[in-house]
mmCIF file with all atom_site columns, C-alpha atoms in Angstrom:
data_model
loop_
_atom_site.group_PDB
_atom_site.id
_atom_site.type_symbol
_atom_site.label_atom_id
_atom_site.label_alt_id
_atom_site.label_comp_id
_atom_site.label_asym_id
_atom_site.label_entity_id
_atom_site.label_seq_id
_atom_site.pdbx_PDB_ins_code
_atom_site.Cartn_x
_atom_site.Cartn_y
_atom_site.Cartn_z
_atom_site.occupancy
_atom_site.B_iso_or_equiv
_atom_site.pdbx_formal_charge
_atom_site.auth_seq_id
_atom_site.auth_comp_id
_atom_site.auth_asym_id
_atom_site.auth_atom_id
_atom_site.pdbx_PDB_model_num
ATOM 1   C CA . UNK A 1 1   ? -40.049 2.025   -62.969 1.00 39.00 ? 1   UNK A CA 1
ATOM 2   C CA . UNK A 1 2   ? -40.506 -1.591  -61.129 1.00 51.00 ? 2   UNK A CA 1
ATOM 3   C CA . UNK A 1 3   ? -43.974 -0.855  -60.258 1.00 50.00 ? 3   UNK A CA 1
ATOM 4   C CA . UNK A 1 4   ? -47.176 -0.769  -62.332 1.00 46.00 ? 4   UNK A CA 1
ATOM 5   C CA . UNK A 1 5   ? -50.496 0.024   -61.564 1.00 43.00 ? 5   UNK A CA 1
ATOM 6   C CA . UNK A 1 6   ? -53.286 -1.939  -62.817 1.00 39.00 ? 6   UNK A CA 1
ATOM 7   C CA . UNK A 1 7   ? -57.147 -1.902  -61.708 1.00 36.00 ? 7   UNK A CA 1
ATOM 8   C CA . UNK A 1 8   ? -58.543 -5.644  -62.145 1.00 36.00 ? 8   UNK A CA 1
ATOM 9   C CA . UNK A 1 9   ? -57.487 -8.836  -61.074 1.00 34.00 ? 9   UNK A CA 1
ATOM 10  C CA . UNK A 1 10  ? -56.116 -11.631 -63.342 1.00 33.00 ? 10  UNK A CA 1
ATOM 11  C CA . UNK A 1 11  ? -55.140 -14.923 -62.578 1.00 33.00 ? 11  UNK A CA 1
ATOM 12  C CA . UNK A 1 12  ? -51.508 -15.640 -61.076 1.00 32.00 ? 12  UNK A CA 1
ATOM 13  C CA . UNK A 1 13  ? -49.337 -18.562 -61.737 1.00 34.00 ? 13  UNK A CA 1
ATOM 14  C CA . UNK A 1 14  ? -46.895 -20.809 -60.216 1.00 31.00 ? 14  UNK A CA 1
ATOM 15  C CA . UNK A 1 15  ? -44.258 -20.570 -61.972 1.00 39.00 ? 15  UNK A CA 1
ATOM 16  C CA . UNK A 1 16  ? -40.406 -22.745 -61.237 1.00 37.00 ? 16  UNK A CA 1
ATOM 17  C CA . UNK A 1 17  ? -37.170 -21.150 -60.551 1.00 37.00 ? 17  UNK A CA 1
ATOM 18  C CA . UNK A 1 18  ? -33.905 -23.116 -60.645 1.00 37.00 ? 18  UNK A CA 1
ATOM 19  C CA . UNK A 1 19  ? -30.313 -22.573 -59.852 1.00 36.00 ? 19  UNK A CA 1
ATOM 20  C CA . UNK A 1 20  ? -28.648 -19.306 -58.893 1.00 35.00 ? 20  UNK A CA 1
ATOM 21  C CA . UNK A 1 21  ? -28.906 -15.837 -59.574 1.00 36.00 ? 21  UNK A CA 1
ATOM 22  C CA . UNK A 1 22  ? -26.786 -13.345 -59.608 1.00 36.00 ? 22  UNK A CA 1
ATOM 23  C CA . UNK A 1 23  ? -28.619 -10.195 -58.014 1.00 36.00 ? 23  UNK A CA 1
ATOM 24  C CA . UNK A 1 24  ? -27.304 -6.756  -58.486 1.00 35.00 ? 24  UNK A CA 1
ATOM 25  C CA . UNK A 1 25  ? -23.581 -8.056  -59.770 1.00 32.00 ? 25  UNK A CA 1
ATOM 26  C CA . UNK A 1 26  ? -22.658 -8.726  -56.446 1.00 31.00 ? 26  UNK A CA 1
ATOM 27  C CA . UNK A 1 27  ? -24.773 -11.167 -54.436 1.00 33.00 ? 27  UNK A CA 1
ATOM 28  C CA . UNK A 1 28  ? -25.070 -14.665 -55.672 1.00 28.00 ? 28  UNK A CA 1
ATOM 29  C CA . UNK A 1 29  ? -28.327 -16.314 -54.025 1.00 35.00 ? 29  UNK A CA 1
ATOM 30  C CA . UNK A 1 30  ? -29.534 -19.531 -54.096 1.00 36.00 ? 30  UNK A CA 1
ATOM 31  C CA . UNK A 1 31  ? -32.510 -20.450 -56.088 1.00 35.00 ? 31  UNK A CA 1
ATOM 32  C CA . UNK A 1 32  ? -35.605 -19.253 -54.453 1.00 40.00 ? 32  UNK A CA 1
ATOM 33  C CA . UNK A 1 33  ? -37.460 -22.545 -53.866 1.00 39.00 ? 33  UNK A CA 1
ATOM 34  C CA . UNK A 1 34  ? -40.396 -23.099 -51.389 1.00 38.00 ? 34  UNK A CA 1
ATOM 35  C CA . UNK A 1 35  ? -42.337 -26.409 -51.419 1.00 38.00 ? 35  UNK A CA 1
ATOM 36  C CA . UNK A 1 36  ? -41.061 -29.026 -53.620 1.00 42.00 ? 36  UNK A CA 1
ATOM 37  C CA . UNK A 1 37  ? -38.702 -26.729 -55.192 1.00 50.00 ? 37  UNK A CA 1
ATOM 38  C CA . UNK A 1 38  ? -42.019 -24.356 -56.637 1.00 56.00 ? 38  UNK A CA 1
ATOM 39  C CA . UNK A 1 39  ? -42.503 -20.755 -55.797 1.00 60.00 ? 39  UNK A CA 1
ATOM 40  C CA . UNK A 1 40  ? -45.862 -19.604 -55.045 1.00 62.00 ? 40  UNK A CA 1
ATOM 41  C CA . UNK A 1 41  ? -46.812 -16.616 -55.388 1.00 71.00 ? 41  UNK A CA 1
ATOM 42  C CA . UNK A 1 42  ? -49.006 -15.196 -53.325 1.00 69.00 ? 42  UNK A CA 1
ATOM 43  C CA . UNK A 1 43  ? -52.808 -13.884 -55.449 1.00 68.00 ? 43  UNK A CA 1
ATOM 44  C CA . UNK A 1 44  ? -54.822 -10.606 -53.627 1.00 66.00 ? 44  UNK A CA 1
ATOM 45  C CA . UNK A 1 45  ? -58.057 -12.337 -55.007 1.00 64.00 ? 45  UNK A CA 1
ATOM 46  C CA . UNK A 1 46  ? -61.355 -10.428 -55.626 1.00 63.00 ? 46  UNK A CA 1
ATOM 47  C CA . UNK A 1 47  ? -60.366 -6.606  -54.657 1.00 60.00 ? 47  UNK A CA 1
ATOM 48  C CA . UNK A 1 48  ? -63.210 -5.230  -56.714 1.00 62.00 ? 48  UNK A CA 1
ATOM 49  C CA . UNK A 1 49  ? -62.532 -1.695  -57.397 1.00 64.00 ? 49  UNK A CA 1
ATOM 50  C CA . UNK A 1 50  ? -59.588 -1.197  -55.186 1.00 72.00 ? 50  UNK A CA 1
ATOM 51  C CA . UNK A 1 51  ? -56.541 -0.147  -56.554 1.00 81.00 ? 51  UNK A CA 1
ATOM 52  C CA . UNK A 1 52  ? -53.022 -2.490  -56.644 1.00 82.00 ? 52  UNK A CA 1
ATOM 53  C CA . UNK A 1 53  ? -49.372 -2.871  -57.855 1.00 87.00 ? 53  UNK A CA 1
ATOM 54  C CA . UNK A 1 54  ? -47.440 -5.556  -59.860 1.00 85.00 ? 54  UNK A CA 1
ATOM 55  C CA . UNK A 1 55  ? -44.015 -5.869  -60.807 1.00 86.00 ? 55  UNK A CA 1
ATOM 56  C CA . UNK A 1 56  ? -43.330 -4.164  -64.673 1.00 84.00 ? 56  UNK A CA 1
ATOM 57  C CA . UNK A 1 57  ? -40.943 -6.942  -64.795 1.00 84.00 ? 57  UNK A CA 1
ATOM 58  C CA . UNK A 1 58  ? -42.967 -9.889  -64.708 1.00 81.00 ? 58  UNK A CA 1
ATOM 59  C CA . UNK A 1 59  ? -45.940 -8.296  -67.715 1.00 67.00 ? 59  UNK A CA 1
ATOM 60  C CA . UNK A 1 60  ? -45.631 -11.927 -70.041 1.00 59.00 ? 60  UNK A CA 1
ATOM 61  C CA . UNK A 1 61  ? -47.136 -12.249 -73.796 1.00 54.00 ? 61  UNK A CA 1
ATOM 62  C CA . UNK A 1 62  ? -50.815 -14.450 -72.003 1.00 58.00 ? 62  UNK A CA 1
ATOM 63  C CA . UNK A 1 63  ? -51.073 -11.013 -69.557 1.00 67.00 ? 63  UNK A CA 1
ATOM 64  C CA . UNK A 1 64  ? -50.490 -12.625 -66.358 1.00 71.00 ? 64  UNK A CA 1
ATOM 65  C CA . UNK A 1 65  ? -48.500 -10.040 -63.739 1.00 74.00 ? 65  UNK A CA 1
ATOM 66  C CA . UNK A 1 66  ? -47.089 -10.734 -60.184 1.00 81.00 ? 66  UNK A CA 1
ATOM 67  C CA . UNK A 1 67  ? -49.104 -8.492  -57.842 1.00 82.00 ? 67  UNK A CA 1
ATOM 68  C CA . UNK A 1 68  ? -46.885 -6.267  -55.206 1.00 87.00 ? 68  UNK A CA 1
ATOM 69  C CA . UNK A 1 69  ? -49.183 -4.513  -52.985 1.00 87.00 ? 69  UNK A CA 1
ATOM 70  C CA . UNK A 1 70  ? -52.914 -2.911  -52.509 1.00 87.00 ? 70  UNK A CA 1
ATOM 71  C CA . UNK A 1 71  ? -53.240 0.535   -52.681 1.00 88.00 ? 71  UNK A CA 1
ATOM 72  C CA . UNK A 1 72  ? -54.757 0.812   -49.484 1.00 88.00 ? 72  UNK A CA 1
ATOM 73  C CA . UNK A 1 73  ? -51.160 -0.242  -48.231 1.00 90.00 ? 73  UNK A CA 1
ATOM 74  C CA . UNK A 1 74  ? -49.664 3.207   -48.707 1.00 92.00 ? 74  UNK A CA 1
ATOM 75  C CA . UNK A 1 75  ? -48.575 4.910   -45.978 1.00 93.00 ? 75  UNK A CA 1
ATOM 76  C CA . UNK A 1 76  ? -47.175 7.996   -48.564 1.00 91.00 ? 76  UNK A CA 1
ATOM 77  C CA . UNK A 1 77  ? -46.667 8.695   -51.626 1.00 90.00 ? 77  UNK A CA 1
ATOM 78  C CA . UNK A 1 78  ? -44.260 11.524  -51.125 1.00 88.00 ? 78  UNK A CA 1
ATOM 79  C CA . UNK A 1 79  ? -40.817 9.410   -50.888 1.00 84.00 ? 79  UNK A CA 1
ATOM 80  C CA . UNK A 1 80  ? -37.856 9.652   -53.522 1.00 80.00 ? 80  UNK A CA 1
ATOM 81  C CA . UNK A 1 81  ? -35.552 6.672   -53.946 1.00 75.00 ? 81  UNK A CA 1
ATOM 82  C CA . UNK A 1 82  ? -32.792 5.653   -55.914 1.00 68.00 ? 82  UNK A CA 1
ATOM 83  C CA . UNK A 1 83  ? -31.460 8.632   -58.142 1.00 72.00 ? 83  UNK A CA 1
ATOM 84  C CA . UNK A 1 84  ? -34.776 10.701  -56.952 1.00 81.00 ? 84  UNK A CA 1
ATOM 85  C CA . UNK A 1 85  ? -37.283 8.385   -58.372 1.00 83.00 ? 85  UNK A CA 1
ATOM 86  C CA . UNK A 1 86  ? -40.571 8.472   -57.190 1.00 87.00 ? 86  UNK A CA 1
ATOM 87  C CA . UNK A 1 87  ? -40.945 5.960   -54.351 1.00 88.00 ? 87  UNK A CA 1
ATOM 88  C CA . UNK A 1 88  ? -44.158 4.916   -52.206 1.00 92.00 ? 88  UNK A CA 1
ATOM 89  C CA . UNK A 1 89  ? -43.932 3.618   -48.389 1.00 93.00 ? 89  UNK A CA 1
ATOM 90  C CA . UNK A 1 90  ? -45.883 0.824   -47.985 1.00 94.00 ? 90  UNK A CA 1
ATOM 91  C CA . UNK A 1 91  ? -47.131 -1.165  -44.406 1.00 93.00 ? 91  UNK A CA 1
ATOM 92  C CA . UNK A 1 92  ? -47.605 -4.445  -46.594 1.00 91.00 ? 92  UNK A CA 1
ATOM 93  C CA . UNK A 1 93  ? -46.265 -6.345  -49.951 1.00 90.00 ? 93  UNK A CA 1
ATOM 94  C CA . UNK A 1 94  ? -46.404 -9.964  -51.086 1.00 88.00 ? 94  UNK A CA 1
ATOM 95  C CA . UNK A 1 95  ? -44.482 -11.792 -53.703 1.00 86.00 ? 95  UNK A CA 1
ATOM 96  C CA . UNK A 1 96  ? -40.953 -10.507 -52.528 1.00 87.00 ? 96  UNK A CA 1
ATOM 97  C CA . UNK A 1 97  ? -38.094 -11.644 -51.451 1.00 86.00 ? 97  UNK A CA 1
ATOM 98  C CA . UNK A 1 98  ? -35.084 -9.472  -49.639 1.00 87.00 ? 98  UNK A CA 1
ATOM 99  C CA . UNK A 1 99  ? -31.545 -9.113  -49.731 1.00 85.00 ? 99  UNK A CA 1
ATOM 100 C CA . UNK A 1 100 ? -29.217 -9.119  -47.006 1.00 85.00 ? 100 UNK A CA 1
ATOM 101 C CA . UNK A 1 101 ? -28.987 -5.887  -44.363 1.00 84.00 ? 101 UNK A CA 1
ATOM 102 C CA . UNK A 1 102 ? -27.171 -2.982  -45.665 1.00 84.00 ? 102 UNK A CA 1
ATOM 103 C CA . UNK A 1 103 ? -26.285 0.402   -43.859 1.00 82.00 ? 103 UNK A CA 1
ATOM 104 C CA . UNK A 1 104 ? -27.627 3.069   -45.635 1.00 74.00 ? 104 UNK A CA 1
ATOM 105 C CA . UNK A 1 105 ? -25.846 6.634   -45.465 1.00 67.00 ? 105 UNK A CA 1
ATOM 106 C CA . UNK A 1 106 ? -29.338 8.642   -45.448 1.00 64.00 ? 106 UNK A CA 1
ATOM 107 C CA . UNK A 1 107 ? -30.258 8.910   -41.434 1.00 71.00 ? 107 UNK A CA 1
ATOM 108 C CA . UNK A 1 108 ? -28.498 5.889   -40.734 1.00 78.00 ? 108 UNK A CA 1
ATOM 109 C CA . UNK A 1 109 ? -30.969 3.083   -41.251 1.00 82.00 ? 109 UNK A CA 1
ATOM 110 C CA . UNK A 1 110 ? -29.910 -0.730  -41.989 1.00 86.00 ? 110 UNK A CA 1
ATOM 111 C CA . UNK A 1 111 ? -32.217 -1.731  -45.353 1.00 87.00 ? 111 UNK A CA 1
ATOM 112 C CA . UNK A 1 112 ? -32.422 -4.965  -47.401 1.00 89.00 ? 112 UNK A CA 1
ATOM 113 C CA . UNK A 1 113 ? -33.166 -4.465  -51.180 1.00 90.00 ? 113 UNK A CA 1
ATOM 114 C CA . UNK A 1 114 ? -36.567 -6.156  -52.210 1.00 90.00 ? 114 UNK A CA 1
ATOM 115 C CA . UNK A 1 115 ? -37.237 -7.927  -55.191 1.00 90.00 ? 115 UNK A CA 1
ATOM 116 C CA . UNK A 1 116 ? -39.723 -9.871  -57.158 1.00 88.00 ? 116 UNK A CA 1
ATOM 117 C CA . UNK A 1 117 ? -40.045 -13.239 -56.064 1.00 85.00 ? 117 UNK A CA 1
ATOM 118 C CA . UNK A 1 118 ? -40.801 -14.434 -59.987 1.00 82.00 ? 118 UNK A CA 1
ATOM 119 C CA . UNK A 1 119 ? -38.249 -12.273 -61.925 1.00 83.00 ? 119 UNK A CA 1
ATOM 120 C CA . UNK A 1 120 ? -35.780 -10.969 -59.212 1.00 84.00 ? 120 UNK A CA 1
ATOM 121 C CA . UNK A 1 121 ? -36.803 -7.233  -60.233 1.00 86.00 ? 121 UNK A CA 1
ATOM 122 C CA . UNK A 1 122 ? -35.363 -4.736  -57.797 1.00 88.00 ? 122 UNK A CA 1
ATOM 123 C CA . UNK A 1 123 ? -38.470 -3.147  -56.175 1.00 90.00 ? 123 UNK A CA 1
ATOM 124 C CA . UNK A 1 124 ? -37.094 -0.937  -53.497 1.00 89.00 ? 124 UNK A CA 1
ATOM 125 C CA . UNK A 1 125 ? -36.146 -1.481  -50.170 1.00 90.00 ? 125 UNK A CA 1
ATOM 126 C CA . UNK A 1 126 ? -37.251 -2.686  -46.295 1.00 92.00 ? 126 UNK A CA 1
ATOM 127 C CA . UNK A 1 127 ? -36.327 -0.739  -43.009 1.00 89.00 ? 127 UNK A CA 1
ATOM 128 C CA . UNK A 1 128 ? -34.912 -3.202  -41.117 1.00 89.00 ? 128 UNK A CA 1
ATOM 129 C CA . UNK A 1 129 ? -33.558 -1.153  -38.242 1.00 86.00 ? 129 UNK A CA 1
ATOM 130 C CA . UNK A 1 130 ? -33.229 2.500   -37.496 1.00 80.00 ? 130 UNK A CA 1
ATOM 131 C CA . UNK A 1 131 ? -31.052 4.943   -35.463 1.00 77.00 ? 131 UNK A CA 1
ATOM 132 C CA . UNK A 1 132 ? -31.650 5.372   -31.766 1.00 76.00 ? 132 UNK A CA 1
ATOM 133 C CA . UNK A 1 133 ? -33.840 8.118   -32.294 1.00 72.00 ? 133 UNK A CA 1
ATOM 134 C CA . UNK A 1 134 ? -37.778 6.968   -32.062 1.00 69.00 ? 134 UNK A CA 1
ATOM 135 C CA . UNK A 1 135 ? -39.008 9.430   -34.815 1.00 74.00 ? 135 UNK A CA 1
ATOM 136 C CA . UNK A 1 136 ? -37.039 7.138   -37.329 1.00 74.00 ? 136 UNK A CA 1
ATOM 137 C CA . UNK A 1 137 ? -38.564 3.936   -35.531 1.00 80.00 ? 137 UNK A CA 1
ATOM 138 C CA . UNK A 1 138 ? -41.457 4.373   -37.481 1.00 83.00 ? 138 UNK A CA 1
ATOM 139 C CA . UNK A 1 139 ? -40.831 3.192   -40.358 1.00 85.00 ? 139 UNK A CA 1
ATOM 140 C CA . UNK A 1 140 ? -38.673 -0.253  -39.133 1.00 87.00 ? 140 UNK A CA 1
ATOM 141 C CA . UNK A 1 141 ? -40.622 -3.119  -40.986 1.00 89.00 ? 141 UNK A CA 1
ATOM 142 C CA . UNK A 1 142 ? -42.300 -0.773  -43.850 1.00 91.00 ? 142 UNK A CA 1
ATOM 143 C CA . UNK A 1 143 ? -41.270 -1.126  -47.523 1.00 92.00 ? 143 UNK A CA 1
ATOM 144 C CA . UNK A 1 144 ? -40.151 1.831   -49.757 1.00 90.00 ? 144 UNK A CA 1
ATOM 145 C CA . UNK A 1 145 ? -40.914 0.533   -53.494 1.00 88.00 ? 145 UNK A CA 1
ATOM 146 C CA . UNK A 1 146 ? -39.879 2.805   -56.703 1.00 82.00 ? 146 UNK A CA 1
ATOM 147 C CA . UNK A 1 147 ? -42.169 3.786   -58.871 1.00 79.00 ? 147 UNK A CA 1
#
C-alpha cells in the first residue's frame, strides 16, 4: 500500500535529494532538484477535519509524512490497480513527480507512473492520453493512486 490515510495536519519539510535514481530497475532519472538544487514539497495547510493522503513511504522516526492528496479529490473509490489492488481516481495530487508515457494494454490509454517526490515511492499512475473514443476522455489528466 503507497497510500496512508491520516486525519490532522503536521508540519512538512524540505528535505535535499542528490544524484540519480534508479526508478523501477529500468529508468535512470536525474536527481529531482527545483530551486537551488532543494525540493519543496508542497504542505495542504489547515484542512480542519477534512480527510487526506500521504505517502507510507515517507512515515520518518520525528512523524513528519509527505501529503498526496485531499479526500475531497476523489473522483472514485471503486478502481483496482496493479495486481487488483485497491486504487482511488483522483482530479488532484501534490508532491509527485511522473515517469515517462507508457501504453497501457487495458483500453488503450498512454499513462506515466507517479511517484513521491521525497522518497520516489510508486503511487500509481496519470492518464495522459486516451483512445479515440470520448467515454475514455474522461479521465485524461486524473491520477489513479494504489491504496
Amino acid at each position: 500500500m503507497a497510500l496512508c490515510k491520516i486525519r490532522r495536519a503536521t508540519p512538512v519539510n524540505l528535505d535535499h535529494l542528490g544524484g540519480k535514481f534508479l526508478i523501477d530497475d529500468h529508468i535512470l532519472r536525474d536527481s529531482i532538484e527545483f530551486l537551488m538544487g532543494r525540493v519543496f514539497l508542497f504542505e495542504l495547510g489547515n484542512v480542519g477535519n477534512k480527510g487526506y493522503y500521504c505517502c507510507r513511504g515517507c512515515k520518518t522516526a520525528d512523524g513528519s509524512k509527505t501529503y498526496i492528496a485531499l479526500e475531497e479529490n476523489i473522483i472514485s473509490k471503486n478502481f483496482h490497480g496493479l495486481n487488483w489492488k485497491i486504487a482511488y481516481i483522483f482530479t488532484t495530487i501534490v508532491n509527485e513527480v511522473t515517469g515517462y508515457p507508457e501504453h497501457k494494454d487495458t483500453d488503450g490509454y498512454i499513462m506515466e507512473e507517479v511517484y513521491c517526490v521525497k522518497c520516489l515511492t510508486r503511487l500509481g499512475w496519470k492518464y495522459v492520453s486516451a483512445p479515440d473514443n470520448w467515454i475514455y476522455a474522461i479521465k485524461i489528466g486524473k491520477f489513479l493512486m494504489e491504496r
